[in-house]
PDB file of C-alpha atoms in Angstrom:
ATOM      1  CA  UNK T  26      46.888  -9.108   7.043  1.00 58.00           C
ATOM      2  CA  UNK T  27      49.126 -12.065   7.779  1.00 57.00           C
ATOM      3  CA  UNK T  28      51.882 -10.527   5.764  1.00 65.00           C
ATOM      4  CA  UNK T  29      51.742  -7.371   7.936  1.00 60.00           C
ATOM      5  CA  UNK T  30      51.785  -9.420  11.129  1.00 56.00           C
ATOM      6  CA  UNK T  31      54.856 -11.299   9.952  1.00 63.00           C
ATOM      7  CA  UNK T  32      56.693  -8.099   9.026  1.00 59.00           C
ATOM      8  CA  UNK T  33      56.006  -6.698  12.440  1.00 67.00           C
ATOM      9  CA  UNK T  34      56.383  -9.865  14.516  1.00 74.00           C
ATOM     10  CA  UNK T  35      59.245  -8.502  16.546  1.00 73.00           C
ATOM     11  CA  UNK T  36      57.263  -5.502  17.762  1.00 74.00           C
ATOM     12  CA  UNK T  37      54.333  -7.745  18.665  1.00 80.00           C
ATOM     13  CA  UNK T  38      56.704 -10.098  20.468  1.00 83.00           C
ATOM     14  CA  UNK T  39      58.200  -7.210  22.440  1.00 80.00           C
ATOM     15  CA  UNK T  40      54.808  -6.119  23.637  1.00 81.00           C
ATOM     16  CA  UNK T  41      53.763  -9.724  24.515  1.00 86.00           C
ATOM     17  CA  UNK T  42      56.987 -10.514  26.430  1.00 84.00           C
ATOM     18  CA  UNK T  43      56.758  -7.244  28.360  1.00 82.00           C
ATOM     19  CA  UNK T  44      53.171  -7.959  29.422  1.00 82.00           C
ATOM     20  CA  UNK T  45      53.996 -11.515  30.452  1.00 85.00           C
ATOM     21  CA  UNK T  46      56.951 -10.383  32.521  1.00 80.00           C
ATOM     22  CA  UNK T  47      54.862  -7.564  34.017  1.00 74.00           C
ATOM     23  CA  UNK T  48      52.066  -9.976  35.002  1.00 76.00           C
ATOM     24  CA  UNK T  49      54.328 -12.810  36.173  1.00 73.00           C
ATOM     25  CA  UNK T  50      56.608 -10.874  38.491  1.00 71.00           C
ATOM     26  CA  UNK T  51      55.958 -13.075  41.498  1.00 72.00           C
ATOM     27  CA  UNK T  52      56.975 -16.232  39.624  1.00 76.00           C
ATOM     28  CA  UNK T  53      60.066 -14.957  37.863  1.00 79.00           C
ATOM     29  CA  UNK T  54      61.475 -12.325  40.289  1.00 75.00           C
ATOM     30  CA  UNK T  55      64.195 -14.688  41.593  1.00 78.00           C
ATOM     31  CA  UNK T  56      65.536 -15.532  38.104  1.00 76.00           C
ATOM     32  CA  UNK T  57      65.324 -11.890  36.926  1.00 71.00           C
ATOM     33  CA  UNK T  58      67.263 -10.665  39.939  1.00 73.00           C
ATOM     34  CA  UNK T  59      70.441 -12.575  38.912  1.00 78.00           C
ATOM     35  CA  UNK T  60      72.662  -9.989  37.293  1.00 77.00           C
ATOM     36  CA  UNK T  61      74.948 -12.593  35.639  1.00 82.00           C
ATOM     37  CA  UNK T  62      72.062 -13.707  33.455  1.00 84.00           C
ATOM     38  CA  UNK T  63      71.500 -10.155  32.191  1.00 82.00           C
ATOM     39  CA  UNK T  64      75.239  -9.637  31.664  1.00 84.00           C
ATOM     40  CA  UNK T  65      75.588 -12.934  29.791  1.00 88.00           C
ATOM     41  CA  UNK T  66      72.702 -12.221  27.484  1.00 86.00           C
ATOM     42  CA  UNK T  67      74.035  -8.651  26.818  1.00 85.00           C
ATOM     43  CA  UNK T  68      77.550  -9.949  25.996  1.00 90.00           C
ATOM     44  CA  UNK T  69      76.200 -12.631  23.642  1.00 89.00           C
ATOM     45  CA  UNK T  70      73.815 -10.241  21.746  1.00 84.00           C
ATOM     46  CA  UNK T  71      76.578  -7.526  21.334  1.00 85.00           C
ATOM     47  CA  UNK T  72      78.982 -10.182  20.050  1.00 89.00           C
ATOM     48  CA  UNK T  73      76.392 -11.634  17.667  1.00 85.00           C
ATOM     49  CA  UNK T  74      75.617  -8.242  16.165  1.00 80.00           C
ATOM     50  CA  UNK T  75      79.254  -7.046  16.208  1.00 81.00           C
ATOM     51  CA  UNK T  76      80.621  -9.995  14.240  1.00 86.00           C
ATOM     52  CA  UNK T  77      78.451  -9.092  11.235  1.00 81.00           C
ATOM     53  CA  UNK T  78      79.853  -5.597  10.972  1.00 77.00           C
ATOM     54  CA  UNK T  79      81.964  -5.249   7.809  1.00 76.00           C
ATOM     55  CA  UNK T  80      85.073  -3.074   8.355  1.00 71.00           C
ATOM     56  CA  UNK T  81      85.497  -2.338   4.640  1.00 68.00           C
ATOM     57  CA  UNK T  82      82.409  -0.150   4.670  1.00 64.00           C
ATOM     58  CA  UNK T  83      83.698   1.634   7.767  1.00 64.00           C
ATOM     59  CA  UNK T  84      86.968   2.488   6.119  1.00 67.00           C
ATOM     60  CA  UNK T  85      85.134   3.973   3.165  1.00 65.00           C
ATOM     61  CA  UNK T  86      83.259   6.362   5.395  1.00 63.00           C
ATOM     62  CA  UNK T  87      86.308   7.388   7.455  1.00 66.00           C
ATOM     63  CA  UNK T  88      87.900   8.924   4.334  1.00 69.00           C
ATOM     64  CA  UNK T  89      85.112  11.547   4.276  1.00 70.00           C
ATOM     65  CA  UNK T  90      84.174  12.024   8.004  1.00 82.00           C
ATOM     66  CA  UNK T  91      81.918  15.062   7.875  1.00 88.00           C
ATOM     67  CA  UNK T  92      78.679  13.076   7.551  1.00 90.00           C
ATOM     68  CA  UNK T  93      79.674  10.548  10.175  1.00 91.00           C
ATOM     69  CA  UNK T  94      80.718  13.203  12.680  1.00 93.00           C
ATOM     70  CA  UNK T  95      77.335  14.935  12.263  1.00 96.00           C
ATOM     71  CA  UNK T  96      75.435  11.693  12.878  1.00 95.00           C
ATOM     72  CA  UNK T  97      77.675  10.832  15.869  1.00 95.00           C
ATOM     73  CA  UNK T  98      77.190  14.292  17.389  1.00 96.00           C
ATOM     74  CA  UNK T  99      73.429  14.119  17.063  1.00 97.00           C
ATOM     75  CA  UNK T 100      73.307  10.604  18.485  1.00 97.00           C
ATOM     76  CA  UNK T 101      75.604  11.207  21.455  1.00 95.00           C
ATOM     77  CA  UNK T 102      74.706  14.811  22.330  1.00 95.00           C
ATOM     78  CA  UNK T 103      71.613  15.974  20.512  1.00 96.00           C
ATOM     79  CA  UNK T 104      69.238  13.158  21.401  1.00 97.00           C
ATOM     80  CA  UNK T 105      69.967  13.248  25.180  1.00 96.00           C
ATOM     81  CA  UNK T 106      69.415  17.016  25.204  1.00 96.00           C
ATOM     82  CA  UNK T 107      66.042  16.565  23.421  1.00 97.00           C
ATOM     83  CA  UNK T 108      65.011  14.158  26.188  1.00 96.00           C
ATOM     84  CA  UNK T 109      65.565  16.620  29.017  1.00 95.00           C
ATOM     85  CA  UNK T 110      62.295  18.612  28.636  1.00 95.00           C
ATOM     86  CA  UNK T 111      60.314  15.436  29.454  1.00 93.00           C
ATOM     87  CA  UNK T 112      61.480  15.847  33.101  1.00 91.00           C
ATOM     88  CA  UNK T 113      59.081  18.784  33.369  1.00 92.00           C
ATOM     89  CA  UNK T 114      55.905  16.760  32.677  1.00 91.00           C
ATOM     90  CA  UNK T 115      56.678  13.047  33.116  1.00 92.00           C
ATOM     91  CA  UNK T 116      57.087  11.176  36.452  1.00 89.00           C
ATOM     92  CA  UNK T 117      60.697  10.628  37.455  1.00 88.00           C
ATOM     93  CA  UNK T 118      60.845   6.895  36.567  1.00 87.00           C
ATOM     94  CA  UNK T 119      59.581   7.582  33.040  1.00 92.00           C
ATOM     95  CA  UNK T 120      61.519  10.766  32.302  1.00 93.00           C
ATOM     96  CA  UNK T 121      64.637   8.991  33.610  1.00 92.00           C
ATOM     97  CA  UNK T 122      63.881   5.983  31.394  1.00 92.00           C
ATOM     98  CA  UNK T 123      63.489   8.310  28.381  1.00 95.00           C
ATOM     99  CA  UNK T 124      66.812  10.006  29.204  1.00 96.00           C
ATOM    100  CA  UNK T 125      68.469   6.612  29.298  1.00 94.00           C
ATOM    101  CA  UNK T 126      66.991   5.816  25.902  1.00 95.00           C
ATOM    102  CA  UNK T 127      68.494   9.053  24.562  1.00 96.00           C
ATOM    103  CA  UNK T 128      71.907   8.400  26.192  1.00 94.00           C
ATOM    104  CA  UNK T 129      72.627   4.931  24.904  1.00 95.00           C
ATOM    105  CA  UNK T 130      74.471   4.354  21.559  1.00 94.00           C
ATOM    106  CA  UNK T 131      73.179   3.788  18.065  1.00 93.00           C
ATOM    107  CA  UNK T 132      71.637   0.424  17.351  1.00 87.00           C
ATOM    108  CA  UNK T 133      73.836  -2.248  15.759  1.00 76.00           C
ATOM    109  CA  UNK T 134      70.898  -4.053  14.214  1.00 69.00           C
ATOM    110  CA  UNK T 135      68.680  -1.632  12.333  1.00 78.00           C
ATOM    111  CA  UNK T 136      70.548   1.578  11.515  1.00 85.00           C
ATOM    112  CA  UNK T 137      72.392   0.078   8.577  1.00 81.00           C
ATOM    113  CA  UNK T 138      69.341  -1.869   7.366  1.00 79.00           C
ATOM    114  CA  UNK T 139      67.055   1.149   7.373  1.00 86.00           C
ATOM    115  CA  UNK T 140      69.713   3.323   5.789  1.00 89.00           C
ATOM    116  CA  UNK T 141      69.963   0.836   2.914  1.00 82.00           C
ATOM    117  CA  UNK T 142      66.165   0.836   2.596  1.00 84.00           C
ATOM    118  CA  UNK T 143      66.273   4.639   2.227  1.00 87.00           C
ATOM    119  CA  UNK T 144      68.905   4.357  -0.473  1.00 88.00           C
ATOM    120  CA  UNK T 145      71.494   5.969   1.844  1.00 88.00           C
ATOM    121  CA  UNK T 146      75.178   5.363   2.538  1.00 86.00           C
ATOM    122  CA  UNK T 147      75.229   2.530   5.069  1.00 82.00           C
ATOM    123  CA  UNK T 148      78.945   3.094   5.783  1.00 83.00           C
ATOM    124  CA  UNK T 149      77.948   6.246   7.750  1.00 89.00           C
ATOM    125  CA  UNK T 150      75.527   4.248   9.823  1.00 88.00           C
ATOM    126  CA  UNK T 151      78.231   1.635  10.529  1.00 85.00           C
ATOM    127  CA  UNK T 152      80.734   4.244  11.610  1.00 88.00           C
ATOM    128  CA  UNK T 153      78.128   5.926  13.863  1.00 92.00           C
ATOM    129  CA  UNK T 154      77.264   2.553  15.353  1.00 90.00           C
ATOM    130  CA  UNK T 155      80.837   1.609  16.097  1.00 88.00           C
ATOM    131  CA  UNK T 156      81.927   4.941  17.483  1.00 91.00           C
ATOM    132  CA  UNK T 157      78.829   5.472  19.736  1.00 93.00           C
ATOM    133  CA  UNK T 158      79.073   1.934  21.102  1.00 91.00           C
ATOM    134  CA  UNK T 159      82.733   2.244  21.876  1.00 90.00           C
ATOM    135  CA  UNK T 160      82.313   5.724  23.394  1.00 91.00           C
ATOM    136  CA  UNK T 161      79.379   4.672  25.553  1.00 91.00           C
ATOM    137  CA  UNK T 162      81.688   3.528  28.326  1.00 90.00           C
ATOM    138  CA  UNK T 163      82.384   7.204  29.007  1.00 90.00           C
ATOM    139  CA  UNK T 164      79.272   8.915  27.708  1.00 91.00           C
ATOM    140  CA  UNK T 165      76.693   6.804  29.580  1.00 91.00           C
ATOM    141  CA  UNK T 166      78.225   7.009  33.098  1.00 90.00           C
ATOM    142  CA  UNK T 167      78.887  10.732  32.636  1.00 90.00           C
ATOM    143  CA  UNK T 168      75.329  11.422  31.506  1.00 90.00           C
ATOM    144  CA  UNK T 169      73.807   9.237  34.231  1.00 88.00           C
ATOM    145  CA  UNK T 170      75.879  10.956  36.867  1.00 87.00           C
ATOM    146  CA  UNK T 171      74.892  14.395  35.646  1.00 85.00           C
ATOM    147  CA  UNK T 172      71.153  13.779  35.350  1.00 84.00           C
ATOM    148  CA  UNK T 173      70.222  10.578  37.215  1.00 80.00           C
ATOM    149  CA  UNK T 174      72.679  10.474  40.054  1.00 71.00           C
ATOM    150  CA  UNK T 175      69.964  10.146  42.660  1.00 66.00           C
ATOM    151  CA  UNK T 176      68.424   7.070  40.911  1.00 64.00           C
ATOM    152  CA  UNK T 177      71.445   5.052  39.705  1.00 65.00           C
ATOM    153  CA  UNK T 178      72.264   1.915  41.686  1.00 63.00           C
ATOM    154  CA  UNK T 179      75.868   1.577  40.742  1.00 69.00           C
ATOM    155  CA  UNK T 180      78.700   4.169  40.925  1.00 75.00           C
ATOM    156  CA  UNK T 181      80.076   5.687  37.643  1.00 75.00           C
ATOM    157  CA  UNK T 182      83.340   3.741  37.679  1.00 78.00           C
ATOM    158  CA  UNK T 183      81.523   0.450  38.247  1.00 79.00           C
ATOM    159  CA  UNK T 184      79.164   1.341  35.340  1.00 79.00           C
ATOM    160  CA  UNK T 185      82.062   2.236  33.093  1.00 83.00           C
ATOM    161  CA  UNK T 186      83.728  -1.103  33.885  1.00 82.00           C
ATOM    162  CA  UNK T 187      80.492  -2.985  33.250  1.00 80.00           C
ATOM    163  CA  UNK T 188      79.960  -1.311  29.898  1.00 84.00           C
ATOM    164  CA  UNK T 189      83.494  -2.135  28.861  1.00 88.00           C
ATOM    165  CA  UNK T 190      83.185  -5.841  29.687  1.00 87.00           C
ATOM    166  CA  UNK T 191      79.687  -6.370  28.219  1.00 83.00           C
ATOM    167  CA  UNK T 192      79.456  -3.822  25.362  1.00 84.00           C
ATOM    168  CA  UNK T 193      82.906  -2.826  24.152  1.00 87.00           C
ATOM    169  CA  UNK T 194      84.721  -6.131  24.701  1.00 91.00           C
ATOM    170  CA  UNK T 195      82.272  -8.329  22.718  1.00 89.00           C
ATOM    171  CA  UNK T 196      82.458  -5.833  19.838  1.00 87.00           C
ATOM    172  CA  UNK T 197      86.275  -5.898  19.866  1.00 90.00           C
ATOM    173  CA  UNK T 198      86.274  -9.677  20.180  1.00 92.00           C
ATOM    174  CA  UNK T 199      83.806 -10.052  17.275  1.00 89.00           C
ATOM    175  CA  UNK T 200      85.911  -7.895  14.982  1.00 88.00           C
ATOM    176  CA  UNK T 201      89.104  -9.755  16.047  1.00 91.00           C
ATOM    177  CA  UNK T 202      87.402 -13.012  15.091  1.00 92.00           C
ATOM    178  CA  UNK T 203      86.503 -11.619  11.657  1.00 90.00           C
ATOM    179  CA  UNK T 204      90.155 -10.746  11.075  1.00 88.00           C
ATOM    180  CA  UNK T 205      91.205 -14.225  12.218  1.00 90.00           C
ATOM    181  CA  UNK T 206      89.059 -15.961   9.571  1.00 88.00           C
ATOM    182  CA  UNK T 207      85.472 -15.958  10.898  1.00 90.00           C
ATOM    183  CA  UNK T 208      84.263 -13.274   8.464  1.00 88.00           C
ATOM    184  CA  UNK T 209      83.006 -15.779   5.895  1.00 91.00           C
ATOM    185  CA  UNK T 210      81.160 -17.800   8.525  1.00 93.00           C
ATOM    186  CA  UNK T 211      79.612 -14.653  10.004  1.00 90.00           C
ATOM    187  CA  UNK T 212      78.468 -13.409   6.581  1.00 87.00           C
ATOM    188  CA  UNK T 213      76.924 -16.795   5.712  1.00 91.00           C
ATOM    189  CA  UNK T 214      75.091 -16.981   9.024  1.00 90.00           C
ATOM    190  CA  UNK T 215      74.086 -13.337   9.248  1.00 84.00           C
ATOM    191  CA  UNK T 216      70.376 -14.055   9.487  1.00 83.00           C
ATOM    192  CA  UNK T 217      70.780 -16.757  12.105  1.00 87.00           C
ATOM    193  CA  UNK T 218      72.970 -14.468  14.218  1.00 85.00           C
ATOM    194  CA  UNK T 219      70.342 -11.693  13.838  1.00 80.00           C
ATOM    195  CA  UNK T 220      67.690 -14.148  15.020  1.00 82.00           C
ATOM    196  CA  UNK T 221      69.741 -15.123  18.025  1.00 84.00           C
ATOM    197  CA  UNK T 222      70.215 -11.443  18.896  1.00 81.00           C
ATOM    198  CA  UNK T 223      66.496 -10.821  18.685  1.00 81.00           C
ATOM    199  CA  UNK T 224      65.819 -13.701  21.073  1.00 87.00           C
ATOM    200  CA  UNK T 225      68.362 -12.182  23.439  1.00 84.00           C
ATOM    201  CA  UNK T 226      66.607  -8.803  23.230  1.00 81.00           C
ATOM    202  CA  UNK T 227      63.226 -10.409  23.990  1.00 84.00           C
ATOM    203  CA  UNK T 228      64.874 -12.094  27.013  1.00 87.00           C
ATOM    204  CA  UNK T 229      66.165  -8.737  28.277  1.00 82.00           C
ATOM    205  CA  UNK T 230      62.714  -7.133  27.788  1.00 81.00           C
ATOM    206  CA  UNK T 231      61.175  -9.903  29.881  1.00 85.00           C
ATOM    207  CA  UNK T 232      63.774  -9.527  32.603  1.00 83.00           C
ATOM    208  CA  UNK T 233      63.367  -5.765  32.565  1.00 78.00           C
ATOM    209  CA  UNK T 234      59.608  -6.004  32.946  1.00 77.00           C
ATOM    210  CA  UNK T 235      59.994  -8.270  35.958  1.00 80.00           C
ATOM    211  CA  UNK T 236      62.725  -6.218  37.595  1.00 74.00           C
ATOM    212  CA  UNK T 237      61.000  -2.890  37.016  1.00 70.00           C
ATOM    213  CA  UNK T 238      58.014  -3.993  39.070  1.00 65.00           C
ATOM    214  CA  UNK T 239      60.212  -3.849  42.195  1.00 60.00           C
ATOM    215  CA  UNK T 240      60.406  -0.030  41.951  1.00 57.00           C
ATOM    216  CA  UNK T 241      56.838   0.658  41.019  1.00 55.00           C
ATOM    217  CA  UNK T 242      56.748   0.531  37.260  1.00 61.00           C
ATOM    218  CA  UNK T 243      53.231  -0.899  37.020  1.00 61.00           C
ATOM    219  CA  UNK T 244      50.806  -0.603  34.163  1.00 60.00           C
ATOM    220  CA  UNK T 245      47.259   0.093  35.342  1.00 60.00           C
ATOM    221  CA  UNK T 246      44.184   1.722  33.959  1.00 57.00           C
ATOM    222  CA  UNK T 247      44.926   4.753  36.103  1.00 61.00           C
ATOM    223  CA  UNK T 248      48.283   5.507  34.521  1.00 72.00           C
ATOM    224  CA  UNK T 249      47.470   4.852  30.820  1.00 80.00           C
ATOM    225  CA  UNK T 250      47.425   8.616  30.226  1.00 85.00           C
ATOM    226  CA  UNK T 251      50.997   8.795  31.503  1.00 86.00           C
ATOM    227  CA  UNK T 252      52.052   5.903  29.301  1.00 86.00           C
ATOM    228  CA  UNK T 253      50.484   7.711  26.292  1.00 91.00           C
ATOM    229  CA  UNK T 254      52.507  10.818  27.184  1.00 94.00           C
ATOM    230  CA  UNK T 255      55.657   8.627  27.361  1.00 93.00           C
ATOM    231  CA  UNK T 256      54.882   7.302  23.884  1.00 92.00           C
ATOM    232  CA  UNK T 257      54.327  10.771  22.463  1.00 95.00           C
ATOM    233  CA  UNK T 258      57.520  12.071  24.057  1.00 96.00           C
ATOM    234  CA  UNK T 259      59.646   9.132  22.843  1.00 96.00           C
ATOM    235  CA  UNK T 260      58.369   9.277  19.261  1.00 96.00           C
ATOM    236  CA  UNK T 261      58.696  13.098  19.218  1.00 97.00           C
ATOM    237  CA  UNK T 262      62.337  12.959  20.350  1.00 97.00           C
ATOM    238  CA  UNK T 263      63.177  10.464  17.649  1.00 97.00           C
ATOM    239  CA  UNK T 264      61.447  12.421  14.904  1.00 97.00           C
ATOM    240  CA  UNK T 265      62.973  15.731  16.062  1.00 97.00           C
ATOM    241  CA  UNK T 266      66.435  14.178  16.146  1.00 97.00           C
ATOM    242  CA  UNK T 267      65.960  12.826  12.619  1.00 97.00           C
ATOM    243  CA  UNK T 268      64.684  16.160  11.324  1.00 97.00           C
ATOM    244  CA  UNK T 269      67.430  18.243  12.925  1.00 97.00           C
ATOM    245  CA  UNK T 270      70.222  15.877  11.664  1.00 97.00           C
ATOM    246  CA  UNK T 271      68.690  15.692   8.202  1.00 96.00           C
ATOM    247  CA  UNK T 272      68.273  19.458   8.094  1.00 95.00           C
ATOM    248  CA  UNK T 273      71.876  20.176   9.095  1.00 96.00           C
ATOM    249  CA  UNK T 274      73.076  17.736   6.449  1.00 95.00           C
ATOM    250  CA  UNK T 275      71.006  19.618   3.841  1.00 94.00           C
ATOM    251  CA  UNK T 276      72.417  22.986   5.010  1.00 95.00           C
ATOM    252  CA  UNK T 277      75.902  21.554   4.569  1.00 94.00           C
ATOM    253  CA  UNK T 278      74.897  20.523   0.963  1.00 93.00           C
ATOM    254  CA  UNK T 279      75.673  16.863   1.582  1.00 93.00           C
ATOM    255  CA  UNK T 280      74.377  14.348  -0.997  1.00 93.00           C
ATOM    256  CA  UNK T 281      70.874  12.856  -0.414  1.00 92.00           C
ATOM    257  CA  UNK T 282      72.285   9.438   0.362  1.00 90.00           C
ATOM    258  CA  UNK T 283      74.436  10.914   3.177  1.00 93.00           C
ATOM    259  CA  UNK T 284      71.496  12.943   4.515  1.00 94.00           C
ATOM    260  CA  UNK T 285      69.400   9.789   4.852  1.00 94.00           C
ATOM    261  CA  UNK T 286      72.182   7.993   6.719  1.00 94.00           C
ATOM    262  CA  UNK T 287      72.762  10.938   9.056  1.00 96.00           C
ATOM    263  CA  UNK T 288      69.071  11.267   9.915  1.00 96.00           C
ATOM    264  CA  UNK T 289      68.588   7.573  10.605  1.00 96.00           C
ATOM    265  CA  UNK T 290      71.886   6.772  12.393  1.00 95.00           C
ATOM    266  CA  UNK T 291      71.791  10.054  14.325  1.00 96.00           C
ATOM    267  CA  UNK T 292      68.372   9.291  15.812  1.00 96.00           C
ATOM    268  CA  UNK T 293      68.271   5.491  16.308  1.00 95.00           C
ATOM    269  CA  UNK T 294      69.081   3.939  19.682  1.00 95.00           C
ATOM    270  CA  UNK T 295      69.962   0.377  20.780  1.00 90.00           C
ATOM    271  CA  UNK T 296      67.357  -1.450  22.842  1.00 86.00           C
ATOM    272  CA  UNK T 297      69.829  -3.981  24.332  1.00 83.00           C
ATOM    273  CA  UNK T 298      72.111  -1.541  26.121  1.00 88.00           C
ATOM    274  CA  UNK T 299      69.222   0.753  27.049  1.00 90.00           C
ATOM    275  CA  UNK T 300      67.443  -2.050  28.911  1.00 87.00           C
ATOM    276  CA  UNK T 301      70.559  -2.867  30.913  1.00 86.00           C
ATOM    277  CA  UNK T 302      71.210   0.751  31.866  1.00 90.00           C
ATOM    278  CA  UNK T 303      67.567   1.383  32.782  1.00 88.00           C
ATOM    279  CA  UNK T 304      67.559  -1.608  35.112  1.00 85.00           C
ATOM    280  CA  UNK T 305      70.864  -0.513  36.694  1.00 83.00           C
ATOM    281  CA  UNK T 306      69.558   2.992  37.210  1.00 85.00           C
ATOM    282  CA  UNK T 307      66.251   1.926  38.641  1.00 83.00           C
ATOM    283  CA  UNK T 308      64.113   3.728  36.077  1.00 86.00           C
ATOM    284  CA  UNK T 309      61.364   2.374  33.787  1.00 87.00           C
ATOM    285  CA  UNK T 310      62.283   0.200  30.836  1.00 87.00           C
ATOM    286  CA  UNK T 311      59.063   1.206  29.033  1.00 89.00           C
ATOM    287  CA  UNK T 312      60.396   4.435  27.425  1.00 93.00           C
ATOM    288  CA  UNK T 313      63.292   2.491  25.893  1.00 92.00           C
ATOM    289  CA  UNK T 314      60.900  -0.083  24.480  1.00 87.00           C
ATOM    290  CA  UNK T 315      58.601   2.562  23.055  1.00 90.00           C
ATOM    291  CA  UNK T 316      61.502   4.507  21.584  1.00 93.00           C
ATOM    292  CA  UNK T 317      62.817   1.401  19.908  1.00 88.00           C
ATOM    293  CA  UNK T 318      59.387   0.387  18.573  1.00 86.00           C
ATOM    294  CA  UNK T 319      58.665   3.936  17.421  1.00 89.00           C
ATOM    295  CA  UNK T 320      62.012   4.204  15.516  1.00 90.00           C
ATOM    296  CA  UNK T 321      61.303   1.011  13.640  1.00 85.00           C
ATOM    297  CA  UNK T 322      57.764   2.079  12.616  1.00 85.00           C
ATOM    298  CA  UNK T 323      58.581   5.717  11.852  1.00 90.00           C
ATOM    299  CA  UNK T 324      61.804   4.955   9.961  1.00 90.00           C
ATOM    300  CA  UNK T 325      60.064   2.342   7.799  1.00 84.00           C
ATOM    301  CA  UNK T 326      57.730   5.097   6.549  1.00 87.00           C
ATOM    302  CA  UNK T 327      60.572   7.637   6.264  1.00 91.00           C
ATOM    303  CA  UNK T 328      62.888   5.237   4.403  1.00 88.00           C
ATOM    304  CA  UNK T 329      60.170   4.460   1.835  1.00 85.00           C
ATOM    305  CA  UNK T 330      59.571   8.194   1.212  1.00 88.00           C
ATOM    306  CA  UNK T 331      63.296   8.993   0.981  1.00 87.00           C
ATOM    307  CA  UNK T 332      63.921   6.140  -1.517  1.00 81.00           C
ATOM    308  CA  UNK T 333      61.183   7.461  -3.739  1.00 73.00           C
TER     309      UNK T 333
END
């Protein structure tokens, strides 16, 4: 039992931090309202995760781009489209939050790890991660403007600029530092950097829970059925995206290792950027959290089956 709790400590911590922030809004609202804190945490986490990306694996995948292009297409286009039907049956703040979850790039932290667990080609996951994170400065503002224009609190150009400074720039800086001699240090301290990134994510979840209270994102007994629908929708989108991406890879007769990477990287989303965008757009952060938790649980089971 203790072993299972330790293996899922991050998911438990996410839930606990969200509930504490949700319940303590009155005490923490002033701190959570400071945008420079959110921006600083986002920059630090993106840098910490970016400096551990190994460019040699990326170069290996670029030589045969079909698999990577399929994963990138599903992640950037397929998943947001799969989120749109939720607008027919979910309240606006939750359907908007789910669309944000579908719009943000592939996760830097878990896509490669889960791909390796499945016995897949992690270079595909790395390429998908890098491309979707770099492209998010155009994809996210465009998607938000097309679907959530009435809810976003910042104009598209300001959002593009913000994503460049706090998502793209730390990734570029991290890779530049690797080329300048920090690669060995980053590889030796990979687990410490991952731990620091997880603390940053928990901080953003806490801030998101506090801020989201200001626009009515409250958990009560009366809306538990809606939260359950959000959970079903988020997990369904992730599984559908995985199944479609994996199915296309099979139709193209790609090797099993590439299929696994395409399914996982094509369907996983980053919690860190998603929380920031959800806060900026004034939609619920809960769908992003559920999507992230669901992808970790589902892909653990899927990876075990694929490896066998």
